[in-house]
Tab-separated table of C-alpha atoms in Angstrom:
chain	number	residue	atom	x	y	z
A	18	UNK	CA	1.575	29.490	-2.860
A	19	UNK	CA	1.156	26.339	-4.984
A	20	UNK	CA	-2.087	24.455	-4.704
A	21	UNK	CA	-1.919	20.656	-4.388
A	22	UNK	CA	-3.632	18.940	-7.296
A	23	UNK	CA	-6.628	16.683	-6.503
A	24	UNK	CA	-4.898	13.769	-8.276
A	25	UNK	CA	-1.932	14.090	-5.903
A	26	UNK	CA	-4.226	14.197	-2.865
A	27	UNK	CA	-6.049	11.111	-4.173
A	28	UNK	CA	-2.690	9.334	-4.573
A	29	UNK	CA	-1.678	10.182	-0.982
A	30	UNK	CA	-5.037	9.104	0.485
A	31	UNK	CA	-4.927	5.881	-1.541
A	32	UNK	CA	-1.377	5.232	-0.341
A	33	UNK	CA	-2.387	5.886	3.262
A	34	UNK	CA	-5.240	3.363	3.208
A	35	UNK	CA	-3.586	0.754	0.997
A	36	UNK	CA	-0.316	0.741	2.919
A	37	UNK	CA	-2.179	0.660	6.229
A	38	UNK	CA	-4.351	-2.299	5.284
A	39	UNK	CA	-1.517	-4.267	3.707
A	40	UNK	CA	0.831	-3.556	6.622
A	41	UNK	CA	-1.818	-4.572	9.135
A	42	UNK	CA	-2.553	-7.852	7.376
A	43	UNK	CA	0.999	-8.795	6.428
A	44	UNK	CA	2.540	-7.953	9.798
A	45	UNK	CA	-0.242	-9.919	11.493
A	46	UNK	CA	0.265	-12.981	9.312
A	47	UNK	CA	4.051	-12.912	9.644
A	48	UNK	CA	3.902	-12.322	13.410
A	49	UNK	CA	1.488	-15.258	13.697
A	50	UNK	CA	3.720	-17.534	11.608
A	51	UNK	CA	6.885	-16.569	13.485
A	52	UNK	CA	5.626	-16.501	17.068
A	53	UNK	CA	2.117	-17.963	17.152
A	54	UNK	CA	-1.007	-16.535	18.723
A	55	UNK	CA	-1.016	-16.240	22.484
A	56	UNK	CA	-1.756	-13.628	25.124
A	57	UNK	CA	1.172	-11.468	23.973
A	58	UNK	CA	0.349	-11.582	20.258
A	59	UNK	CA	-1.079	-8.050	20.027
A	60	UNK	CA	1.913	-6.667	21.963
A	61	UNK	CA	4.253	-8.178	19.341
A	62	UNK	CA	2.030	-7.368	16.381
A	63	UNK	CA	1.426	-3.669	17.117
A	64	UNK	CA	5.074	-2.537	16.924
A	65	UNK	CA	5.650	-4.717	13.850
A	66	UNK	CA	2.641	-3.097	12.192
A	67	UNK	CA	3.820	0.434	12.986
A	68	UNK	CA	7.284	-0.240	11.532
A	69	UNK	CA	5.790	-1.905	8.460
A	70	UNK	CA	3.372	0.989	7.884
A	71	UNK	CA	6.140	3.530	8.332
A	72	UNK	CA	8.055	1.842	5.524
A	73	UNK	CA	5.060	0.952	3.346
A	74	UNK	CA	3.377	4.363	3.143
A	75	UNK	CA	6.197	6.219	1.390
A	76	UNK	CA	6.916	3.187	-0.797
A	77	UNK	CA	3.289	2.815	-1.907
A	78	UNK	CA	3.073	6.550	-2.550
A	79	UNK	CA	5.980	6.376	-4.973
A	80	UNK	CA	5.449	2.872	-6.369
A	81	UNK	CA	1.698	3.065	-7.109
A	82	UNK	CA	2.142	5.355	-10.145
A	83	UNK	CA	4.775	2.971	-11.516
A	84	UNK	CA	2.395	0.023	-11.010
A	85	UNK	CA	-0.375	1.917	-12.832
A	86	UNK	CA	1.921	2.596	-15.799
A	87	UNK	CA	3.107	-1.010	-15.918
A	88	UNK	CA	-0.522	-2.160	-15.825
A	89	UNK	CA	-1.387	0.132	-18.735
A	90	UNK	CA	1.591	-1.150	-20.752
A	91	UNK	CA	0.695	-4.774	-20.002
A	92	UNK	CA	-2.951	-4.350	-20.943
A	93	UNK	CA	-2.050	-2.446	-24.089
A	94	UNK	CA	0.027	-5.425	-25.223
A	95	UNK	CA	-3.007	-7.692	-24.816
A	96	UNK	CA	-5.398	-5.398	-26.629
A	97	UNK	CA	-7.600	-2.634	-25.303
A	98	UNK	CA	-7.764	-4.050	-21.778
A	99	UNK	CA	-11.499	-4.740	-22.032
A	100	UNK	CA	-11.005	-8.333	-23.152
A	101	UNK	CA	-9.604	-9.580	-19.829
């Protein structure tokens, strides 16, 4: 049986937390903008958050490595990256 590499586990855990936090905040802000805050806000926000997280987690898991590579390319073009 193949063992999962620690780097892959780190990527999945990062994706879990990052997508959860971003989904929570963004769905809350957008729900607030679209419908306002009232007694039913949490009942509208919770399902929006769950849908957003369900989409965001796999996307972050696959997109984060691309973002890291693009960051490395960008910083390389501006020098060693320590000058920013």
